[in-house]
Amino acid sequence: MKSRYKIRYYDFKLILFLVALTIIGIMAIGSASPADRDKQFAGFILGFFLMVIISVFDYGFFLKFYWVFYGLNMILLIAVQLFGNSAGGAQRWISVLGVSFQPSETAKILLILFFSQFIMKHREKLNSPKILMAMILLMLPPWLLIYEQPDLSTSIMMLIVFATLIFIGGISYKYIIGFFAIAVPAVVIFLTIVLQEGQTLIKDYQRTRILAWLHPEDYINAEGYQQSNSIMAIGSGMLWGKGLNNNEITSVKNGNFISEPETDFIFAVVGEEMGFVGSCVVILLLELITIECVLIGRRAKDLAGRLICSGMAILVSFQGFMNISVATGLLPNTGIPLPFVSAGLTSLVALYIGMGFVLNIGLQGVRKKNTNREG
């Protein structure tokens, strides 16, 4: 339901950070792919509008329909498998009324909302094997559908968000210790297996990306080509960069040495054309957005609000970390967008919707605090 709030309690700092980062993204996209600039700007307007609308409605009202969110998420992901459009060896998009969108991006927000309410409703029994198993079984179907698209990077991101939510929800440390006792050797075994010829756990191109990351000199003219040129582009920008929309023939972007730089490797464009300063501004804005989400979550009126803010904080910070790490060679090429910067209407609009909930949680928390003072 719509509630009355005082405008002075609106978190304009968070909005400023979001808008500044999105504008930087639009400028970088315009330089990398002018045809995508107007679409990204339209996504910004739509996302901003939805964020403002959602921010003035009580998030508790929306969370009453948390099972609807889960069902909608499953319908969209199954539709991708049945009717999805393929591109680049992956089937991740569906078209509705001529508009293509990527359900794996909306899945991140829908699952944050679903598990935030689910955990709050079962917080007293969160550490019971029954509830823990129920959460794992509920997480497994959407995760598998995304993994099979294939979209390994998003499936990893979803596991990180899920782990964050149950940690903030109050899971016992004995489960955390037990998890790492199993997970660490499991990851080592997994990596050992996937690096072998003829393995079937991951796609061949995913295996090659890992090998290119481990041995870049052996793949410099093949799978390691993108990351090598990305690092070169970022380094060539030096302190202030070469300038947006420049015509320098020495530009890595202008020479088309990075394919689709407006998406996965947008940070390379930022580094080359805005320099070290521009790169630091992008990283700083990502961290400021993360910190603001955490601060809002700390004063949330209930556990669900705190979980939503924590989910959005880890989504922005860790996804940003993954994207930038790929562009700088710290991680294998994963193909995950840089939040609020990379081209992609679904990702941008979904993130703004998530931030709309965060803004309302902030308003609810302030109102609760003031009510307690008056009482």
mmCIF file of C-alpha atoms in Angstrom:
data_model
loop_
_atom_site.group_PDB
_atom_site.id
_atom_site.type_symbol
_atom_site.label_atom_id
_atom_site.label_comp_id
_atom_site.label_asym_id
_atom_site.label_seq_id
_atom_site.Cartn_x
_atom_site.Cartn_y
_atom_site.Cartn_z
ATOM 1 C CA MET A 1 0.000 0.000 0.000
ATOM 2 C CA LYS A 2 1.070 3.574 -0.666
ATOM 3 C CA SER A 3 2.198 5.413 2.457
ATOM 4 C CA ARG A 4 2.887 9.011 3.364
ATOM 5 C CA TYR A 5 6.516 9.918 3.852
ATOM 6 C CA LYS A 6 8.384 13.133 4.504
ATOM 7 C CA ILE A 7 10.537 14.179 1.560
ATOM 8 C CA ARG A 8 13.462 15.117 3.821
ATOM 9 C CA TYR A 9 13.839 11.462 4.802
ATOM 10 C CA TYR A 10 14.300 10.341 1.197
ATOM 11 C CA ASP A 11 17.829 8.996 0.589
ATOM 12 C CA PHE A 12 18.931 11.422 -2.098
ATOM 13 C CA LYS A 13 22.578 10.380 -1.628
ATOM 14 C CA LEU A 14 21.821 6.918 -2.934
ATOM 15 C CA ILE A 15 19.891 8.353 -5.880
ATOM 16 C CA LEU A 16 22.794 10.683 -6.672
ATOM 17 C CA PHE A 17 25.264 7.786 -6.682
ATOM 18 C CA LEU A 18 22.989 5.685 -8.907
ATOM 19 C CA VAL A 19 22.374 8.453 -11.418
ATOM 20 C CA ALA A 20 26.060 9.451 -11.570
ATOM 21 C CA LEU A 21 27.164 5.868 -12.224
ATOM 22 C CA THR A 22 24.452 5.334 -14.844
ATOM 23 C CA ILE A 23 25.393 8.547 -16.677
ATOM 24 C CA ILE A 24 29.022 7.445 -16.781
ATOM 25 C CA GLY A 25 27.812 4.159 -18.232
ATOM 26 C CA ILE A 26 25.696 5.884 -20.873
ATOM 27 C CA MET A 27 28.667 8.026 -21.923
ATOM 28 C CA ALA A 28 30.981 5.016 -22.150
ATOM 29 C CA ILE A 29 28.369 3.006 -24.072
ATOM 30 C CA GLY A 30 27.846 5.935 -26.447
ATOM 31 C CA SER A 31 31.536 5.899 -27.233
ATOM 32 C CA ALA A 32 31.786 2.107 -27.574
ATOM 33 C CA SER A 33 28.504 1.546 -29.450
ATOM 34 C CA PRO A 34 26.550 4.706 -30.367
ATOM 35 C CA ALA A 35 23.576 2.599 -31.482
ATOM 36 C CA ASP A 36 23.089 1.357 -27.909
ATOM 37 C CA ARG A 37 23.312 4.739 -26.183
ATOM 38 C CA ASP A 38 19.682 5.753 -26.754
ATOM 39 C CA LYS A 39 18.412 2.344 -25.641
ATOM 40 C CA GLN A 40 20.452 2.579 -22.454
ATOM 41 C CA PHE A 41 19.139 6.066 -21.789
ATOM 42 C CA ALA A 42 15.573 4.819 -22.295
ATOM 43 C CA GLY A 43 16.311 2.003 -19.830
ATOM 44 C CA PHE A 44 17.609 4.567 -17.354
ATOM 45 C CA ILE A 45 14.407 6.640 -17.614
ATOM 46 C CA LEU A 46 12.190 3.562 -17.242
ATOM 47 C CA GLY A 47 14.240 2.150 -14.384
ATOM 48 C CA PHE A 48 14.374 5.476 -12.550
ATOM 49 C CA PHE A 49 10.598 5.896 -12.903
ATOM 50 C CA LEU A 50 9.918 2.398 -11.547
ATOM 51 C CA MET A 51 12.377 2.959 -8.702
ATOM 52 C CA VAL A 52 10.597 6.122 -7.582
ATOM 53 C CA ILE A 53 7.158 4.493 -7.815
ATOM 54 C CA ILE A 54 8.230 1.425 -5.828
ATOM 55 C CA SER A 55 10.013 3.554 -3.229
ATOM 56 C CA VAL A 56 6.760 5.154 -2.038
ATOM 57 C CA PHE A 57 4.922 1.846 -1.549
ATOM 58 C CA ASP A 58 5.319 -0.198 1.611
ATOM 59 C CA TYR A 59 7.697 -3.035 0.699
ATOM 60 C CA GLY A 60 5.866 -5.229 3.205
ATOM 61 C CA PHE A 61 2.840 -5.138 0.910
ATOM 62 C CA PHE A 62 4.867 -6.475 -2.024
ATOM 63 C CA LEU A 63 6.445 -9.200 0.111
ATOM 64 C CA LYS A 64 3.016 -10.666 0.810
ATOM 65 C CA PHE A 65 3.210 -11.982 -2.746
ATOM 66 C CA TYR A 66 6.625 -13.590 -2.329
ATOM 67 C CA TRP A 67 5.387 -16.941 -3.652
ATOM 68 C CA VAL A 68 4.064 -15.122 -6.723
ATOM 69 C CA PHE A 69 7.592 -13.745 -7.262
ATOM 70 C CA TYR A 70 9.007 -17.254 -7.070
ATOM 71 C CA GLY A 71 6.399 -18.635 -9.480
ATOM 72 C CA LEU A 72 6.888 -15.761 -11.936
ATOM 73 C CA ASN A 73 10.625 -16.304 -11.830
ATOM 74 C CA MET A 74 10.233 -19.999 -12.615
ATOM 75 C CA ILE A 75 7.817 -19.296 -15.482
ATOM 76 C CA LEU A 76 10.252 -16.837 -17.082
ATOM 77 C CA LEU A 77 13.247 -19.150 -16.727
ATOM 78 C CA ILE A 78 11.328 -22.127 -18.119
ATOM 79 C CA ALA A 79 10.139 -19.939 -21.006
ATOM 80 C CA VAL A 80 13.788 -19.270 -21.853
ATOM 81 C CA GLN A 81 14.393 -23.015 -22.162
ATOM 82 C CA LEU A 82 11.298 -23.521 -24.320
ATOM 83 C CA PHE A 83 11.083 -20.364 -26.422
ATOM 84 C CA GLY A 84 14.319 -18.481 -25.784
ATOM 85 C CA ASN A 85 16.485 -16.778 -28.393
ATOM 86 C CA SER A 86 20.022 -18.052 -28.839
ATOM 87 C CA ALA A 87 23.096 -15.874 -29.350
ATOM 88 C CA GLY A 88 26.770 -16.556 -28.891
ATOM 89 C CA GLY A 89 26.182 -20.185 -27.958
ATOM 90 C CA ALA A 90 23.792 -19.329 -25.118
ATOM 91 C CA GLN A 91 20.003 -19.261 -24.826
ATOM 92 C CA ARG A 92 19.276 -16.470 -22.336
ATOM 93 C CA TRP A 93 16.707 -14.155 -23.921
ATOM 94 C CA ILE A 94 12.993 -14.238 -24.609
ATOM 95 C CA SER A 95 10.923 -11.783 -26.643
ATOM 96 C CA VAL A 96 7.580 -10.366 -25.528
ATOM 97 C CA LEU A 97 5.749 -7.966 -27.856
ATOM 98 C CA GLY A 98 8.939 -7.496 -29.832
ATOM 99 C CA VAL A 99 11.027 -6.602 -26.765
ATOM 100 C CA SER A 100 13.849 -8.942 -25.734
ATOM 101 C CA PHE A 101 14.826 -9.305 -22.123
ATOM 102 C CA GLN A 102 16.997 -11.591 -20.019
ATOM 103 C CA PRO A 103 15.126 -13.388 -17.193
ATOM 104 C CA SER A 104 18.361 -14.355 -15.438
ATOM 105 C CA GLU A 105 18.795 -10.648 -14.581
ATOM 106 C CA THR A 106 15.300 -10.286 -13.116
ATOM 107 C CA ALA A 107 15.822 -13.599 -11.294
ATOM 108 C CA LYS A 108 18.432 -11.973 -9.058
ATOM 109 C CA ILE A 109 15.940 -9.395 -7.760
ATOM 110 C CA LEU A 110 12.974 -11.777 -7.538
ATOM 111 C CA LEU A 111 14.960 -14.328 -5.556
ATOM 112 C CA ILE A 112 16.263 -11.655 -3.174
ATOM 113 C CA LEU A 113 12.664 -10.613 -2.477
ATOM 114 C CA PHE A 114 11.459 -14.210 -2.145
ATOM 115 C CA PHE A 115 14.155 -15.466 0.205
ATOM 116 C CA SER A 116 14.102 -12.276 2.280
ATOM 117 C CA GLN A 117 10.468 -12.903 3.160
ATOM 118 C CA PHE A 118 10.889 -16.686 3.426
ATOM 119 C CA ILE A 119 13.787 -16.359 5.856
ATOM 120 C CA MET A 120 11.943 -13.782 7.961
ATOM 121 C CA LYS A 121 8.862 -16.008 8.221
ATOM 122 C CA HIS A 122 11.002 -18.981 9.293
ATOM 123 C CA ARG A 123 13.706 -17.133 11.225
ATOM 124 C CA GLU A 124 12.959 -18.976 14.478
ATOM 125 C CA LYS A 125 13.547 -22.340 12.773
ATOM 126 C CA LEU A 126 16.183 -21.217 10.263
ATOM 127 C CA ASN A 127 18.780 -23.632 11.632
ATOM 128 C CA SER A 128 16.518 -26.646 11.535
ATOM 129 C CA PRO A 129 17.493 -29.214 8.876
ATOM 130 C CA LYS A 130 13.948 -29.076 7.491
ATOM 131 C CA ILE A 131 14.030 -25.319 6.750
ATOM 132 C CA LEU A 132 17.598 -25.394 5.461
ATOM 133 C CA MET A 133 16.760 -28.245 3.116
ATOM 134 C CA ALA A 134 13.606 -26.432 1.989
ATOM 135 C CA MET A 135 15.641 -23.327 1.070
ATOM 136 C CA ILE A 136 18.185 -25.396 -0.843
ATOM 137 C CA LEU A 137 15.444 -27.226 -2.737
ATOM 138 C CA LEU A 138 13.746 -23.923 -3.570
ATOM 139 C CA MET A 139 17.018 -22.432 -4.784
ATOM 140 C CA LEU A 140 18.005 -25.427 -6.897
ATOM 141 C CA PRO A 141 15.433 -25.250 -9.773
ATOM 142 C CA PRO A 142 16.042 -21.587 -10.781
ATOM 143 C CA TRP A 143 19.777 -22.053 -10.313
ATOM 144 C CA LEU A 144 19.866 -25.090 -12.585
ATOM 145 C CA LEU A 145 17.759 -23.346 -15.236
ATOM 146 C CA ILE A 146 20.215 -20.454 -15.324
ATOM 147 C CA TYR A 147 23.266 -22.725 -15.242
ATOM 148 C CA GLU A 148 21.925 -24.693 -18.216
ATOM 149 C CA GLN A 149 21.409 -21.607 -20.439
ATOM 150 C CA PRO A 150 24.473 -21.715 -19.994
ATOM 151 C CA ASP A 151 25.202 -18.754 -17.701
ATOM 152 C CA LEU A 152 27.891 -19.839 -15.267
ATOM 153 C CA SER A 153 28.698 -16.315 -14.080
ATOM 154 C CA THR A 154 25.106 -15.488 -13.099
ATOM 155 C CA SER A 155 24.677 -18.889 -11.422
ATOM 156 C CA ILE A 156 27.793 -18.175 -9.327
ATOM 157 C CA MET A 157 26.465 -14.720 -8.490
ATOM 158 C CA MET A 158 23.146 -16.176 -7.368
ATOM 159 C CA LEU A 159 24.877 -18.643 -5.032
ATOM 160 C CA ILE A 160 26.809 -15.769 -3.464
ATOM 161 C CA VAL A 161 23.628 -13.756 -2.941
ATOM 162 C CA PHE A 162 21.848 -16.806 -1.504
ATOM 163 C CA ALA A 163 24.720 -17.500 0.901
ATOM 164 C CA THR A 164 24.706 -13.860 2.005
ATOM 165 C CA LEU A 165 20.979 -13.917 2.736
ATOM 166 C CA ILE A 166 21.091 -17.030 4.905
ATOM 167 C CA PHE A 167 24.185 -15.705 6.707
ATOM 168 C CA ILE A 168 22.511 -12.379 7.521
ATOM 169 C CA GLY A 169 19.342 -14.308 8.358
ATOM 170 C CA GLY A 170 21.152 -15.930 11.267
ATOM 171 C CA ILE A 171 22.414 -19.327 10.182
ATOM 172 C CA SER A 172 24.456 -21.116 12.829
ATOM 173 C CA TYR A 173 28.241 -20.928 12.605
ATOM 174 C CA LYS A 174 28.442 -24.707 12.796
ATOM 175 C CA TYR A 175 26.733 -24.849 9.403
ATOM 176 C CA ILE A 176 29.069 -22.177 8.044
ATOM 177 C CA ILE A 177 32.159 -24.086 9.216
ATOM 178 C CA GLY A 178 30.703 -27.302 7.849
ATOM 179 C CA PHE A 179 29.961 -25.628 4.534
ATOM 180 C CA PHE A 180 33.535 -24.399 4.070
ATOM 181 C CA ALA A 181 34.910 -27.753 5.189
ATOM 182 C CA ILE A 182 33.032 -29.296 2.254
ATOM 183 C CA ALA A 183 33.115 -26.415 -0.240
ATOM 184 C CA VAL A 184 36.866 -25.718 -0.307
ATOM 185 C CA PRO A 185 37.972 -29.264 -1.215
ATOM 186 C CA ALA A 186 34.934 -29.564 -3.516
ATOM 187 C CA VAL A 187 36.046 -26.475 -5.474
ATOM 188 C CA VAL A 188 39.587 -27.828 -5.734
ATOM 189 C CA ILE A 189 38.285 -31.178 -7.010
ATOM 190 C CA PHE A 190 35.899 -29.411 -9.405
ATOM 191 C CA LEU A 191 38.680 -27.290 -10.908
ATOM 192 C CA THR A 192 40.915 -30.331 -11.203
ATOM 193 C CA ILE A 193 38.218 -32.207 -13.104
ATOM 194 C CA VAL A 194 37.116 -29.377 -15.428
ATOM 195 C CA LEU A 195 40.670 -28.751 -16.575
ATOM 196 C CA GLN A 196 40.884 -32.268 -17.937
ATOM 197 C CA GLU A 197 40.217 -33.122 -21.561
ATOM 198 C CA GLY A 198 36.823 -34.703 -22.200
ATOM 199 C CA GLN A 199 35.185 -33.463 -18.972
ATOM 200 C CA THR A 200 31.422 -32.803 -19.098
ATOM 201 C CA LEU A 201 30.818 -30.616 -16.032
ATOM 202 C CA ILE A 202 31.185 -27.359 -17.948
ATOM 203 C CA LYS A 203 31.129 -26.329 -21.609
ATOM 204 C CA ASP A 204 34.347 -26.535 -23.616
ATOM 205 C CA TYR A 205 34.476 -22.768 -24.115
ATOM 206 C CA GLN A 206 34.181 -22.255 -20.339
ATOM 207 C CA ARG A 207 37.053 -24.661 -19.742
ATOM 208 C CA THR A 208 39.153 -22.853 -22.330
ATOM 209 C CA ARG A 209 38.480 -19.528 -20.628
ATOM 210 C CA ILE A 210 39.834 -20.926 -17.367
ATOM 211 C CA LEU A 211 42.917 -22.254 -19.144
ATOM 212 C CA ALA A 212 43.426 -18.893 -20.863
ATOM 213 C CA TRP A 213 43.313 -17.222 -17.445
ATOM 214 C CA LEU A 214 45.815 -19.677 -15.942
ATOM 215 C CA HIS A 215 48.144 -19.605 -18.974
ATOM 216 C CA PRO A 216 47.487 -16.283 -20.774
ATOM 217 C CA GLU A 217 50.706 -16.498 -22.798
ATOM 218 C CA ASP A 218 49.490 -19.695 -24.476
ATOM 219 C CA TYR A 219 46.136 -18.180 -25.477
ATOM 220 C CA ILE A 220 47.190 -14.625 -26.300
ATOM 221 C CA ASN A 221 45.858 -14.906 -29.860
ATOM 222 C CA ALA A 222 42.811 -17.019 -29.021
ATOM 223 C CA GLU A 223 40.611 -17.094 -25.905
ATOM 224 C CA GLY A 224 42.972 -14.799 -23.989
ATOM 225 C CA TYR A 225 42.748 -12.161 -26.715
ATOM 226 C CA GLN A 226 39.883 -10.219 -25.121
ATOM 227 C CA GLN A 227 41.382 -9.935 -21.667
ATOM 228 C CA SER A 228 44.864 -9.145 -22.973
ATOM 229 C CA ASN A 229 43.526 -6.264 -25.061
ATOM 230 C CA SER A 230 41.323 -5.091 -22.182
ATOM 231 C CA ILE A 231 44.355 -4.813 -19.907
ATOM 232 C CA MET A 232 46.210 -2.976 -22.662
ATOM 233 C CA ALA A 233 43.319 -0.552 -23.127
ATOM 234 C CA ILE A 234 43.051 0.237 -19.417
ATOM 235 C CA GLY A 235 46.798 0.802 -19.137
ATOM 236 C CA SER A 236 46.912 3.032 -22.209
ATOM 237 C CA GLY A 237 44.389 5.427 -20.657
ATOM 238 C CA MET A 238 46.990 6.489 -18.090
ATOM 239 C CA LEU A 239 45.791 9.173 -15.634
ATOM 240 C CA TRP A 240 43.073 11.110 -17.495
ATOM 241 C CA GLY A 241 42.338 8.863 -20.469
ATOM 242 C CA LYS A 242 42.217 9.509 -24.196
ATOM 243 C CA GLY A 243 38.811 11.174 -24.059
ATOM 244 C CA LEU A 244 35.367 9.909 -24.960
ATOM 245 C CA ASN A 245 34.597 9.411 -28.660
ATOM 246 C CA ASN A 246 38.230 10.011 -29.596
ATOM 247 C CA ASN A 247 39.547 9.138 -33.053
ATOM 248 C CA GLU A 248 43.010 7.964 -32.046
ATOM 249 C CA ILE A 249 44.199 5.136 -34.263
ATOM 250 C CA THR A 250 46.122 3.706 -31.291
ATOM 251 C CA SER A 251 42.886 3.178 -29.383
ATOM 252 C CA VAL A 252 42.166 -0.469 -28.598
ATOM 253 C CA LYS A 253 38.442 0.249 -28.799
ATOM 254 C CA ASN A 254 38.662 2.105 -32.107
ATOM 255 C CA GLY A 255 40.686 -0.738 -33.580
ATOM 256 C CA ASN A 256 37.895 -3.194 -32.662
ATOM 257 C CA PHE A 257 40.335 -5.294 -30.642
ATOM 258 C CA ILE A 258 37.615 -5.932 -28.040
ATOM 259 C CA SER A 259 34.349 -7.412 -29.292
ATOM 260 C CA GLU A 260 31.157 -5.964 -27.779
ATOM 261 C CA PRO A 261 33.018 -3.539 -25.476
ATOM 262 C CA GLU A 262 29.702 -1.949 -24.434
ATOM 263 C CA THR A 263 28.752 -4.983 -22.323
ATOM 264 C CA ASP A 264 31.193 -7.308 -20.537
ATOM 265 C CA PHE A 265 34.283 -5.161 -21.165
ATOM 266 C CA ILE A 266 32.807 -1.703 -20.623
ATOM 267 C CA PHE A 267 35.381 -1.108 -17.875
ATOM 268 C CA ALA A 268 38.094 -1.329 -20.538
ATOM 269 C CA VAL A 269 36.396 1.561 -22.367
ATOM 270 C CA VAL A 270 36.196 3.527 -19.116
ATOM 271 C CA GLY A 271 39.856 2.875 -18.403
ATOM 272 C CA GLU A 272 41.038 3.799 -21.892
ATOM 273 C CA GLU A 273 38.919 6.886 -22.426
ATOM 274 C CA MET A 274 38.452 8.190 -18.852
ATOM 275 C CA GLY A 275 41.771 7.013 -17.488
ATOM 276 C CA PHE A 276 42.760 6.011 -13.980
ATOM 277 C CA VAL A 277 40.660 8.828 -12.540
ATOM 278 C CA GLY A 278 37.503 7.707 -14.343
ATOM 279 C CA SER A 279 38.100 4.087 -13.341
ATOM 280 C CA CYS A 280 38.486 5.090 -9.699
ATOM 281 C CA VAL A 281 35.265 7.123 -9.869
ATOM 282 C CA VAL A 282 33.356 4.067 -11.136
ATOM 283 C CA ILE A 283 34.793 1.852 -8.379
ATOM 284 C CA LEU A 284 34.118 4.518 -5.750
ATOM 285 C CA LEU A 285 30.487 4.924 -6.836
ATOM 286 C CA LEU A 286 29.964 1.151 -6.720
ATOM 287 C CA GLU A 287 31.317 1.084 -3.169
ATOM 288 C CA LEU A 288 29.287 4.120 -2.089
ATOM 289 C CA ILE A 289 26.107 2.453 -3.374
ATOM 290 C CA THR A 290 27.054 -0.725 -1.491
ATOM 291 C CA ILE A 291 27.758 1.167 1.741
ATOM 292 C CA GLU A 292 24.508 3.118 1.467
ATOM 293 C CA CYS A 293 22.545 -0.123 1.044
ATOM 294 C CA VAL A 294 24.251 -1.579 4.126
ATOM 295 C CA LEU A 295 23.535 1.536 6.203
ATOM 296 C CA ILE A 296 19.880 1.532 5.164
ATOM 297 C CA GLY A 297 19.672 -2.169 6.000
ATOM 298 C CA ARG A 298 21.030 -1.571 9.506
ATOM 299 C CA ARG A 299 18.081 0.668 10.346
ATOM 300 C CA ALA A 300 15.439 -1.454 8.576
ATOM 301 C CA LYS A 301 12.271 -2.065 10.578
ATOM 302 C CA ASP A 302 12.444 -5.854 10.161
ATOM 303 C CA LEU A 303 14.641 -8.734 9.058
ATOM 304 C CA ALA A 304 13.169 -8.839 5.539
ATOM 305 C CA GLY A 305 14.179 -5.232 4.944
ATOM 306 C CA ARG A 306 17.675 -5.911 6.212
ATOM 307 C CA LEU A 307 17.970 -8.933 3.943
ATOM 308 C CA ILE A 308 16.804 -7.060 0.844
ATOM 309 C CA CYS A 309 19.369 -4.326 1.459
ATOM 310 C CA SER A 310 22.100 -6.905 2.097
ATOM 311 C CA GLY A 311 21.150 -8.773 -1.079
ATOM 312 C CA MET A 312 21.312 -5.615 -3.184
ATOM 313 C CA ALA A 313 24.604 -4.593 -1.553
ATOM 314 C CA ILE A 314 26.306 -7.900 -2.341
ATOM 315 C CA LEU A 315 24.781 -7.957 -5.826
ATOM 316 C CA VAL A 316 26.225 -4.552 -6.738
ATOM 317 C CA SER A 317 29.577 -4.969 -4.995
ATOM 318 C CA PHE A 318 30.465 -8.541 -5.914
ATOM 319 C CA GLN A 319 29.099 -8.384 -9.450
ATOM 320 C CA GLY A 320 31.068 -5.184 -9.925
ATOM 321 C CA PHE A 321 34.137 -6.914 -8.507
ATOM 322 C CA MET A 322 33.710 -9.858 -10.887
ATOM 323 C CA ASN A 323 33.304 -7.658 -13.968
ATOM 324 C CA ILE A 324 36.282 -5.443 -13.160
ATOM 325 C CA SER A 325 38.406 -8.472 -12.238
ATOM 326 C CA VAL A 326 37.686 -9.991 -15.655
ATOM 327 C CA ALA A 327 38.585 -6.740 -17.422
ATOM 328 C CA THR A 328 41.871 -6.540 -15.502
ATOM 329 C CA GLY A 329 42.750 -10.235 -15.760
ATOM 330 C CA LEU A 330 42.241 -11.132 -12.089
ATOM 331 C CA LEU A 331 39.487 -13.649 -12.913
ATOM 332 C CA PRO A 332 38.655 -15.796 -15.959
ATOM 333 C CA ASN A 333 36.350 -14.289 -18.559
ATOM 334 C CA THR A 334 32.851 -14.808 -17.108
ATOM 335 C CA GLY A 335 30.603 -12.564 -19.182
ATOM 336 C CA ILE A 336 28.855 -10.706 -16.371
ATOM 337 C CA PRO A 337 27.755 -7.038 -16.717
ATOM 338 C CA LEU A 338 29.089 -4.137 -14.667
ATOM 339 C CA PRO A 339 26.114 -2.896 -12.569
ATOM 340 C CA PHE A 340 24.544 0.348 -13.860
ATOM 341 C CA VAL A 341 27.360 0.742 -16.428
ATOM 342 C CA SER A 342 27.217 -2.102 -18.973
ATOM 343 C CA ALA A 343 24.696 -1.955 -21.808
ATOM 344 C CA GLY A 344 21.619 -4.061 -21.122
ATOM 345 C CA LEU A 345 18.075 -2.882 -20.471
ATOM 346 C CA THR A 346 17.027 -5.870 -18.349
ATOM 347 C CA SER A 347 19.995 -5.581 -16.005
ATOM 348 C CA LEU A 348 19.642 -1.813 -15.626
ATOM 349 C CA VAL A 349 15.876 -1.777 -15.044
ATOM 350 C CA ALA A 350 16.045 -4.759 -12.652
ATOM 351 C CA LEU A 351 18.738 -3.069 -10.574
ATOM 352 C CA TYR A 352 16.720 0.148 -10.341
ATOM 353 C CA ILE A 353 13.662 -1.850 -9.237
ATOM 354 C CA GLY A 354 15.763 -3.437 -6.503
ATOM 355 C CA MET A 355 16.985 -0.021 -5.414
ATOM 356 C CA GLY A 356 13.363 1.161 -5.226
ATOM 357 C CA PHE A 357 12.806 -1.408 -2.480
ATOM 358 C CA VAL A 358 15.979 -0.257 -0.723
ATOM 359 C CA LEU A 359 14.777 3.359 -0.760
ATOM 360 C CA ASN A 360 11.423 2.383 0.742
ATOM 361 C CA ILE A 361 13.160 0.326 3.430
ATOM 362 C CA GLY A 362 15.099 3.463 4.292
ATOM 363 C CA LEU A 363 11.889 5.508 4.563
ATOM 364 C CA GLN A 364 10.227 2.823 6.680
ATOM 365 C CA GLY A 365 13.228 2.637 8.984
ATOM 366 C CA VAL A 366 13.294 6.396 9.521
ATOM 367 C CA ARG A 367 9.545 6.476 10.220
ATOM 368 C CA LYS A 368 9.883 3.680 12.766
ATOM 369 C CA LYS A 369 12.762 5.486 14.452
ATOM 370 C CA ASN A 370 10.795 8.735 14.672
ATOM 371 C CA THR A 371 7.708 6.891 15.980
ATOM 372 C CA ASN A 372 9.779 5.341 18.753
ATOM 373 C CA ARG A 373 11.128 8.760 19.705
ATOM 374 C CA GLU A 374 7.661 10.266 19.820
ATOM 375 C CA GLY A 375 6.443 7.338 21.922
#
